[in-house]
Amino acid sequence: MDFKQLRSFVTVADCGSFTQAAVRLYTSQPTVSAHIRQLEDELHETLFLRTTKSLAITARGQELYDYAVHVLELQDQLLDAWAQDEHTIRLGASTIPSAYILPEVLPPFRAQHPDAVFSVLQSDSAGVLQQLRAGRFELGFAGAQEQSPELVFLPFFRDRMVLITPNTPHFAKLLQDGTPVRNEREPLLLREAGSGSQKCADAFLEEEGLSQRTLHVAARLEDQQSIKNLVAAGLGVSIISGKAAQDDCAS
């Protein structure tokens, strides 16, 4: 039993004629007849009662018809969905690329390819790499690179980590002295462990001889914008992507 046989069967039942079914399917009447005969042989059932003047579907034939219509509808839905997916580009992007880099690169790309549709999965860098390995998408944008024989890493954007503090006289003096992070008493806001930005911040803290165990960590957050808002509100200081901070420099 295959889709062609089922489609021939349903069309014959709808048309009430082998000849008309062949016309609708753009095939020959012998082909349609062969499809029906093959179904009857496989199912060991008579599907149509044929006379020289009429064609009637049998009870078993009606039962098969109901199932066949549903199966063919599912096939059509699948083919339609896949046809629409031909222009879908599936991407994975960590926090910084999704918020600050993709808005710069996707619009000009789509201007050159108007039919393109983007499906973007957002996660931290570790999540992007994990989903990339799982086949959720073919291209990922992450803020961290790791040793992996399954993935190819191509640098495409250079960023720098910057220190952000509340805009107060206290922190202005600390910035002038160069001590906002070296002072372990200052509240520090960090990203989640899987963040590429946080890995860069961890590397800086390690170079400075500072341990997260001794630092005053006030909060850990997944969202970069939330970190900026909390720093502006006076909760503490943070080390974040320069790309993420540049729009806030004027304020």
PDB file of C-alpha atoms in Angstrom:
ATOM      1  CA  MET A   1       0.000   0.000   0.000  1.00  0.00           C
ATOM      2  CA  ASP A   2       1.421   3.378  -0.976  1.00  0.00           C
ATOM      3  CA  PHE A   3       0.261   6.966  -1.322  1.00  0.00           C
ATOM      4  CA  LYS A   4      -0.366   6.701  -5.076  1.00  0.00           C
ATOM      5  CA  GLN A   5      -2.649   3.720  -4.602  1.00  0.00           C
ATOM      6  CA  LEU A   6      -4.567   5.441  -1.817  1.00  0.00           C
ATOM      7  CA  ARG A   7      -4.924   8.647  -3.849  1.00  0.00           C
ATOM      8  CA  SER A   8      -6.242   6.693  -6.833  1.00  0.00           C
ATOM      9  CA  PHE A   9      -8.708   4.882  -4.570  1.00  0.00           C
ATOM     10  CA  VAL A  10     -10.010   8.081  -2.950  1.00  0.00           C
ATOM     11  CA  THR A  11     -10.309   9.834  -6.305  1.00  0.00           C
ATOM     12  CA  VAL A  12     -12.275   6.927  -7.824  1.00  0.00           C
ATOM     13  CA  ALA A  13     -14.626   6.983  -4.829  1.00  0.00           C
ATOM     14  CA  ASP A  14     -15.093  10.746  -5.157  1.00  0.00           C
ATOM     15  CA  CYS A  15     -15.614  10.683  -8.924  1.00  0.00           C
ATOM     16  CA  GLY A  16     -17.587   7.457  -9.107  1.00  0.00           C
ATOM     17  CA  SER A  17     -15.613   6.563 -12.212  1.00  0.00           C
ATOM     18  CA  PHE A  18     -12.217   5.124 -13.073  1.00  0.00           C
ATOM     19  CA  THR A  19     -12.065   7.216 -16.229  1.00  0.00           C
ATOM     20  CA  GLN A  20     -12.868  10.511 -14.500  1.00  0.00           C
ATOM     21  CA  ALA A  21     -10.428   9.690 -11.713  1.00  0.00           C
ATOM     22  CA  ALA A  22      -7.674   9.152 -14.280  1.00  0.00           C
ATOM     23  CA  VAL A  23      -8.421  12.558 -15.821  1.00  0.00           C
ATOM     24  CA  ARG A  24      -8.292  14.277 -12.419  1.00  0.00           C
ATOM     25  CA  LEU A  25      -5.004  12.556 -11.528  1.00  0.00           C
ATOM     26  CA  TYR A  26      -3.436  13.239 -14.948  1.00  0.00           C
ATOM     27  CA  THR A  27      -2.755   9.567 -15.496  1.00  0.00           C
ATOM     28  CA  SER A  28      -4.194   6.696 -17.509  1.00  0.00           C
ATOM     29  CA  GLN A  29      -7.287   4.638 -16.678  1.00  0.00           C
ATOM     30  CA  PRO A  30      -5.285   1.366 -16.684  1.00  0.00           C
ATOM     31  CA  THR A  31      -2.923   2.866 -14.076  1.00  0.00           C
ATOM     32  CA  VAL A  32      -5.827   3.765 -11.803  1.00  0.00           C
ATOM     33  CA  SER A  33      -7.334   0.297 -12.275  1.00  0.00           C
ATOM     34  CA  ALA A  34      -3.985  -1.297 -11.426  1.00  0.00           C
ATOM     35  CA  HIS A  35      -3.756   0.736  -8.211  1.00  0.00           C
ATOM     36  CA  ILE A  36      -7.216  -0.398  -7.090  1.00  0.00           C
ATOM     37  CA  ARG A  37      -6.458  -4.021  -7.979  1.00  0.00           C
ATOM     38  CA  GLN A  38      -3.212  -3.906  -6.009  1.00  0.00           C
ATOM     39  CA  LEU A  39      -5.037  -2.564  -2.949  1.00  0.00           C
ATOM     40  CA  GLU A  40      -7.711  -5.248  -3.196  1.00  0.00           C
ATOM     41  CA  ASP A  41      -5.091  -7.979  -3.564  1.00  0.00           C
ATOM     42  CA  GLU A  42      -3.121  -6.724  -0.564  1.00  0.00           C
ATOM     43  CA  LEU A  43      -6.172  -6.276   1.670  1.00  0.00           C
ATOM     44  CA  HIS A  44      -7.999  -9.342   0.403  1.00  0.00           C
ATOM     45  CA  GLU A  45     -11.140  -7.246   0.123  1.00  0.00           C
ATOM     46  CA  THR A  46     -13.397  -5.995  -2.674  1.00  0.00           C
ATOM     47  CA  LEU A  47     -13.415  -2.211  -2.537  1.00  0.00           C
ATOM     48  CA  PHE A  48     -15.818  -1.419  -5.384  1.00  0.00           C
ATOM     49  CA  LEU A  49     -18.812  -3.241  -6.871  1.00  0.00           C
ATOM     50  CA  ARG A  50     -18.516  -2.774 -10.620  1.00  0.00           C
ATOM     51  CA  THR A  51     -21.134  -3.236 -13.314  1.00  0.00           C
ATOM     52  CA  THR A  52     -21.162  -2.051 -16.905  1.00  0.00           C
ATOM     53  CA  LYS A  53     -23.308   0.922 -15.858  1.00  0.00           C
ATOM     54  CA  SER A  54     -22.424   1.721 -12.244  1.00  0.00           C
ATOM     55  CA  LEU A  55     -19.704   1.749  -9.619  1.00  0.00           C
ATOM     56  CA  ALA A  56     -20.433   1.500  -5.896  1.00  0.00           C
ATOM     57  CA  ILE A  57     -18.096   1.437  -2.930  1.00  0.00           C
ATOM     58  CA  THR A  58     -18.370  -1.528  -0.549  1.00  0.00           C
ATOM     59  CA  ALA A  59     -18.632  -1.341   3.251  1.00  0.00           C
ATOM     60  CA  ARG A  60     -14.961  -2.281   3.576  1.00  0.00           C
ATOM     61  CA  GLY A  61     -14.186   0.219   0.871  1.00  0.00           C
ATOM     62  CA  GLN A  62     -15.951   2.971   2.831  1.00  0.00           C
ATOM     63  CA  GLU A  63     -13.951   2.089   5.931  1.00  0.00           C
ATOM     64  CA  LEU A  64     -10.706   2.303   3.963  1.00  0.00           C
ATOM     65  CA  TYR A  65     -11.878   5.571   2.387  1.00  0.00           C
ATOM     66  CA  ASP A  66     -12.216   7.283   5.784  1.00  0.00           C
ATOM     67  CA  TYR A  67      -8.691   6.247   6.798  1.00  0.00           C
ATOM     68  CA  ALA A  68      -7.212   7.043   3.383  1.00  0.00           C
ATOM     69  CA  VAL A  69      -8.630  10.578   3.350  1.00  0.00           C
ATOM     70  CA  HIS A  70      -7.017  11.246   6.739  1.00  0.00           C
ATOM     71  CA  VAL A  71      -3.670   9.792   5.644  1.00  0.00           C
ATOM     72  CA  LEU A  72      -3.606  11.867   2.456  1.00  0.00           C
ATOM     73  CA  GLU A  73      -4.519  15.015   4.379  1.00  0.00           C
ATOM     74  CA  LEU A  74      -1.557  14.412   6.677  1.00  0.00           C
ATOM     75  CA  GLN A  75       0.700  13.893   3.668  1.00  0.00           C
ATOM     76  CA  ASP A  76      -0.493  17.158   2.118  1.00  0.00           C
ATOM     77  CA  GLN A  77       0.043  19.035   5.392  1.00  0.00           C
ATOM     78  CA  LEU A  78       3.562  17.664   5.698  1.00  0.00           C
ATOM     79  CA  LEU A  79       4.487  18.582   2.131  1.00  0.00           C
ATOM     80  CA  ASP A  80       3.016  22.084   2.540  1.00  0.00           C
ATOM     81  CA  ALA A  81       4.918  22.635   5.782  1.00  0.00           C
ATOM     82  CA  TRP A  82       8.181  21.475   4.254  1.00  0.00           C
ATOM     83  CA  ALA A  83       7.624  23.636   1.187  1.00  0.00           C
ATOM     84  CA  GLN A  84       7.301  26.672   3.453  1.00  0.00           C
ATOM     85  CA  ASP A  85      10.456  25.634   5.340  1.00  0.00           C
ATOM     86  CA  GLU A  86      12.564  25.771   2.174  1.00  0.00           C
ATOM     87  CA  HIS A  87      13.268  29.446   2.871  1.00  0.00           C
ATOM     88  CA  THR A  88      13.626  29.135   6.668  1.00  0.00           C
ATOM     89  CA  ILE A  89      17.105  29.738   8.077  1.00  0.00           C
ATOM     90  CA  ARG A  90      17.506  28.257  11.546  1.00  0.00           C
ATOM     91  CA  LEU A  91      20.029  29.983  13.765  1.00  0.00           C
ATOM     92  CA  GLY A  92      21.142  29.777  17.366  1.00  0.00           C
ATOM     93  CA  ALA A  93      22.387  32.887  19.126  1.00  0.00           C
ATOM     94  CA  SER A  94      23.636  33.625  22.610  1.00  0.00           C
ATOM     95  CA  THR A  95      22.551  36.747  24.476  1.00  0.00           C
ATOM     96  CA  ILE A  96      24.945  39.339  23.056  1.00  0.00           C
ATOM     97  CA  PRO A  97      24.804  38.236  19.396  1.00  0.00           C
ATOM     98  CA  SER A  98      21.009  37.898  19.434  1.00  0.00           C
ATOM     99  CA  ALA A  99      20.438  41.319  20.996  1.00  0.00           C
ATOM    100  CA  TYR A 100      23.221  43.429  19.496  1.00  0.00           C
ATOM    101  CA  ILE A 101      24.758  41.733  16.444  1.00  0.00           C
ATOM    102  CA  LEU A 102      21.953  39.942  14.587  1.00  0.00           C
ATOM    103  CA  PRO A 103      19.971  43.209  14.280  1.00  0.00           C
ATOM    104  CA  GLU A 104      22.900  44.554  12.266  1.00  0.00           C
ATOM    105  CA  VAL A 105      23.487  41.546   9.993  1.00  0.00           C
ATOM    106  CA  LEU A 106      20.054  40.012   9.366  1.00  0.00           C
ATOM    107  CA  PRO A 107      18.292  43.022   7.760  1.00  0.00           C
ATOM    108  CA  PRO A 108      20.903  43.514   5.000  1.00  0.00           C
ATOM    109  CA  PHE A 109      20.972  39.746   4.407  1.00  0.00           C
ATOM    110  CA  ARG A 110      17.208  39.661   3.962  1.00  0.00           C
ATOM    111  CA  ALA A 111      17.394  42.679   1.661  1.00  0.00           C
ATOM    112  CA  GLN A 112      19.450  40.464  -0.673  1.00  0.00           C
ATOM    113  CA  HIS A 113      17.224  37.404  -0.050  1.00  0.00           C
ATOM    114  CA  PRO A 114      13.630  38.665   0.395  1.00  0.00           C
ATOM    115  CA  ASP A 115      12.194  35.150   0.772  1.00  0.00           C
ATOM    116  CA  ALA A 116      14.366  34.323   3.774  1.00  0.00           C
ATOM    117  CA  VAL A 117      12.606  33.574   7.053  1.00  0.00           C
ATOM    118  CA  PHE A 118      14.678  33.388  10.232  1.00  0.00           C
ATOM    119  CA  SER A 119      14.007  31.021  13.114  1.00  0.00           C
ATOM    120  CA  VAL A 120      16.306  32.045  15.975  1.00  0.00           C
ATOM    121  CA  LEU A 121      16.787  30.002  19.144  1.00  0.00           C
ATOM    122  CA  GLN A 122      18.166  32.167  21.946  1.00  0.00           C
ATOM    123  CA  SER A 123      20.209  30.724  24.793  1.00  0.00           C
ATOM    124  CA  ASP A 124      23.524  31.250  26.538  1.00  0.00           C
ATOM    125  CA  SER A 125      26.700  30.239  24.702  1.00  0.00           C
ATOM    126  CA  ALA A 126      26.796  26.783  26.258  1.00  0.00           C
ATOM    127  CA  GLY A 127      23.163  26.202  25.267  1.00  0.00           C
ATOM    128  CA  VAL A 128      23.793  27.319  21.685  1.00  0.00           C
ATOM    129  CA  LEU A 129      26.691  24.895  21.293  1.00  0.00           C
ATOM    130  CA  GLN A 130      24.697  22.074  22.876  1.00  0.00           C
ATOM    131  CA  GLN A 131      21.711  22.620  20.561  1.00  0.00           C
ATOM    132  CA  LEU A 132      24.040  22.953  17.571  1.00  0.00           C
ATOM    133  CA  ARG A 133      25.434  19.500  18.318  1.00  0.00           C
ATOM    134  CA  ALA A 134      21.877  18.173  18.644  1.00  0.00           C
ATOM    135  CA  GLY A 135      21.024  19.396  15.141  1.00  0.00           C
ATOM    136  CA  ARG A 136      18.454  22.040  16.124  1.00  0.00           C
ATOM    137  CA  PHE A 137      20.055  24.438  13.642  1.00  0.00           C
ATOM    138  CA  GLU A 138      23.029  24.618  11.280  1.00  0.00           C
ATOM    139  CA  LEU A 139      24.660  27.871  12.387  1.00  0.00           C
ATOM    140  CA  GLY A 140      25.195  29.304  15.847  1.00  0.00           C
ATOM    141  CA  PHE A 141      26.491  32.630  17.173  1.00  0.00           C
ATOM    142  CA  ALA A 142      28.178  32.268  20.560  1.00  0.00           C
ATOM    143  CA  GLY A 143      30.422  34.331  22.765  1.00  0.00           C
ATOM    144  CA  ALA A 144      32.681  31.445  23.750  1.00  0.00           C
ATOM    145  CA  GLN A 145      34.763  28.877  21.914  1.00  0.00           C
ATOM    146  CA  GLU A 146      35.609  25.429  23.183  1.00  0.00           C
ATOM    147  CA  GLN A 147      37.509  22.385  22.016  1.00  0.00           C
ATOM    148  CA  SER A 148      35.058  20.239  20.050  1.00  0.00           C
ATOM    149  CA  PRO A 149      35.742  17.906  17.115  1.00  0.00           C
ATOM    150  CA  GLU A 150      32.041  18.137  16.181  1.00  0.00           C
ATOM    151  CA  LEU A 151      31.995  21.901  15.585  1.00  0.00           C
ATOM    152  CA  VAL A 152      33.893  24.406  13.454  1.00  0.00           C
ATOM    153  CA  PHE A 153      34.474  27.843  15.005  1.00  0.00           C
ATOM    154  CA  LEU A 154      34.997  30.887  12.780  1.00  0.00           C
ATOM    155  CA  PRO A 155      35.628  34.268  14.479  1.00  0.00           C
ATOM    156  CA  PHE A 156      33.345  36.919  12.978  1.00  0.00           C
ATOM    157  CA  PHE A 157      33.188  39.777  15.507  1.00  0.00           C
ATOM    158  CA  ARG A 158      35.644  41.200  18.026  1.00  0.00           C
ATOM    159  CA  ASP A 159      34.261  42.526  21.298  1.00  0.00           C
ATOM    160  CA  ARG A 160      35.816  43.718  24.543  1.00  0.00           C
ATOM    161  CA  MET A 161      34.688  43.422  28.147  1.00  0.00           C
ATOM    162  CA  VAL A 162      34.040  46.672  30.024  1.00  0.00           C
ATOM    163  CA  LEU A 163      33.334  47.582  33.619  1.00  0.00           C
ATOM    164  CA  ILE A 164      30.044  49.348  34.306  1.00  0.00           C
ATOM    165  CA  THR A 165      29.168  51.087  37.586  1.00  0.00           C
ATOM    166  CA  PRO A 166      26.391  53.301  38.910  1.00  0.00           C
ATOM    167  CA  ASN A 167      26.905  56.935  37.898  1.00  0.00           C
ATOM    168  CA  THR A 168      27.634  58.280  41.381  1.00  0.00           C
ATOM    169  CA  PRO A 169      30.501  60.281  42.917  1.00  0.00           C
ATOM    170  CA  HIS A 170      31.550  57.214  44.923  1.00  0.00           C
ATOM    171  CA  PHE A 171      32.067  55.087  41.823  1.00  0.00           C
ATOM    172  CA  ALA A 172      33.501  57.985  39.837  1.00  0.00           C
ATOM    173  CA  LYS A 173      36.291  58.171  42.432  1.00  0.00           C
ATOM    174  CA  LEU A 174      36.773  54.396  42.370  1.00  0.00           C
ATOM    175  CA  LEU A 175      37.025  54.481  38.573  1.00  0.00           C
ATOM    176  CA  GLN A 176      39.601  57.238  38.813  1.00  0.00           C
ATOM    177  CA  ASP A 177      41.601  55.148  41.275  1.00  0.00           C
ATOM    178  CA  GLY A 178      41.091  52.006  39.138  1.00  0.00           C
ATOM    179  CA  THR A 179      39.742  49.958  42.051  1.00  0.00           C
ATOM    180  CA  PRO A 180      35.994  49.164  41.532  1.00  0.00           C
ATOM    181  CA  VAL A 181      36.585  45.456  40.999  1.00  0.00           C
ATOM    182  CA  ARG A 182      39.757  45.058  43.050  1.00  0.00           C
ATOM    183  CA  ASN A 183      37.791  46.223  46.075  1.00  0.00           C
ATOM    184  CA  GLU A 184      36.214  42.938  47.080  1.00  0.00           C
ATOM    185  CA  ARG A 185      33.564  44.699  49.155  1.00  0.00           C
ATOM    186  CA  GLU A 186      31.831  46.228  46.124  1.00  0.00           C
ATOM    187  CA  PRO A 187      28.679  44.282  45.127  1.00  0.00           C
ATOM    188  CA  LEU A 188      29.253  42.451  41.852  1.00  0.00           C
ATOM    189  CA  LEU A 189      26.603  41.361  39.345  1.00  0.00           C
ATOM    190  CA  LEU A 190      27.465  38.297  37.247  1.00  0.00           C
ATOM    191  CA  ARG A 191      25.986  36.403  34.324  1.00  0.00           C
ATOM    192  CA  GLU A 192      25.008  32.720  34.460  1.00  0.00           C
ATOM    193  CA  ALA A 193      27.770  30.091  34.256  1.00  0.00           C
ATOM    194  CA  GLY A 194      27.056  29.147  30.612  1.00  0.00           C
ATOM    195  CA  SER A 195      27.527  32.692  29.332  1.00  0.00           C
ATOM    196  CA  GLY A 196      30.470  33.387  27.039  1.00  0.00           C
ATOM    197  CA  SER A 197      30.677  36.910  28.456  1.00  0.00           C
ATOM    198  CA  GLN A 198      30.903  35.536  31.966  1.00  0.00           C
ATOM    199  CA  LYS A 199      33.747  33.222  30.958  1.00  0.00           C
ATOM    200  CA  CYS A 200      35.662  36.280  29.760  1.00  0.00           C
ATOM    201  CA  ALA A 201      34.860  38.094  32.999  1.00  0.00           C
ATOM    202  CA  ASP A 202      36.001  35.058  35.005  1.00  0.00           C
ATOM    203  CA  ALA A 203      39.284  35.051  33.114  1.00  0.00           C
ATOM    204  CA  PHE A 204      39.820  38.737  33.973  1.00  0.00           C
ATOM    205  CA  LEU A 205      39.031  38.191  37.648  1.00  0.00           C
ATOM    206  CA  GLU A 206      41.443  35.259  37.737  1.00  0.00           C
ATOM    207  CA  GLU A 207      44.187  37.387  36.179  1.00  0.00           C
ATOM    208  CA  GLU A 208      43.578  39.977  38.899  1.00  0.00           C
ATOM    209  CA  GLY A 209      43.960  37.276  41.539  1.00  0.00           C
ATOM    210  CA  LEU A 210      40.317  37.577  42.605  1.00  0.00           C
ATOM    211  CA  SER A 211      38.122  34.600  43.434  1.00  0.00           C
ATOM    212  CA  GLN A 212      34.343  34.555  43.236  1.00  0.00           C
ATOM    213  CA  ARG A 213      34.413  32.888  46.639  1.00  0.00           C
ATOM    214  CA  THR A 214      35.798  36.072  48.207  1.00  0.00           C
ATOM    215  CA  LEU A 215      34.009  38.626  46.005  1.00  0.00           C
ATOM    216  CA  HIS A 216      30.714  40.141  47.133  1.00  0.00           C
ATOM    217  CA  VAL A 217      28.426  38.663  44.466  1.00  0.00           C
ATOM    218  CA  ALA A 218      25.088  40.482  44.763  1.00  0.00           C
ATOM    219  CA  ALA A 219      23.208  38.719  41.938  1.00  0.00           C
ATOM    220  CA  ARG A 220      23.468  36.330  39.021  1.00  0.00           C
ATOM    221  CA  LEU A 221      21.273  37.034  36.026  1.00  0.00           C
ATOM    222  CA  GLU A 222      20.687  35.584  32.571  1.00  0.00           C
ATOM    223  CA  ASP A 223      19.655  38.841  30.914  1.00  0.00           C
ATOM    224  CA  GLN A 224      22.225  41.488  29.974  1.00  0.00           C
ATOM    225  CA  GLN A 225      19.675  44.311  29.997  1.00  0.00           C
ATOM    226  CA  SER A 226      18.588  43.397  33.516  1.00  0.00           C
ATOM    227  CA  ILE A 227      22.203  43.636  34.669  1.00  0.00           C
ATOM    228  CA  LYS A 228      22.534  47.121  33.148  1.00  0.00           C
ATOM    229  CA  ASN A 229      19.271  48.275  34.734  1.00  0.00           C
ATOM    230  CA  LEU A 230      20.299  46.978  38.170  1.00  0.00           C
ATOM    231  CA  VAL A 231      23.719  48.601  37.927  1.00  0.00           C
ATOM    232  CA  ALA A 232      22.080  51.896  36.966  1.00  0.00           C
ATOM    233  CA  ALA A 233      19.754  51.513  39.968  1.00  0.00           C
ATOM    234  CA  GLY A 234      22.770  51.195  42.262  1.00  0.00           C
ATOM    235  CA  LEU A 235      22.824  47.473  43.081  1.00  0.00           C
ATOM    236  CA  GLY A 236      26.498  47.051  42.208  1.00  0.00           C
ATOM    237  CA  VAL A 237      29.060  46.856  39.408  1.00  0.00           C
ATOM    238  CA  SER A 238      29.458  44.383  36.577  1.00  0.00           C
ATOM    239  CA  ILE A 239      31.760  43.350  33.760  1.00  0.00           C
ATOM    240  CA  ILE A 240      29.827  43.071  30.494  1.00  0.00           C
ATOM    241  CA  SER A 241      30.220  43.109  26.730  1.00  0.00           C
ATOM    242  CA  GLY A 242      31.341  46.438  25.327  1.00  0.00           C
ATOM    243  CA  LYS A 243      28.864  45.950  22.495  1.00  0.00           C
ATOM    244  CA  ALA A 244      26.059  45.651  25.039  1.00  0.00           C
ATOM    245  CA  ALA A 245      27.235  48.735  26.924  1.00  0.00           C
ATOM    246  CA  GLN A 246      27.855  51.148  24.048  1.00  0.00           C
ATOM    247  CA  ASP A 247      24.234  52.272  23.670  1.00  0.00           C
ATOM    248  CA  ASP A 248      24.175  53.289  27.352  1.00  0.00           C
ATOM    249  CA  CYS A 249      27.426  55.253  27.389  1.00  0.00           C
ATOM    250  CA  ALA A 250      25.673  58.589  26.747  1.00  0.00           C
ATOM    251  CA  SER A 251      23.521  58.125  29.856  1.00  0.00           C
TER     252      SER A 251
END
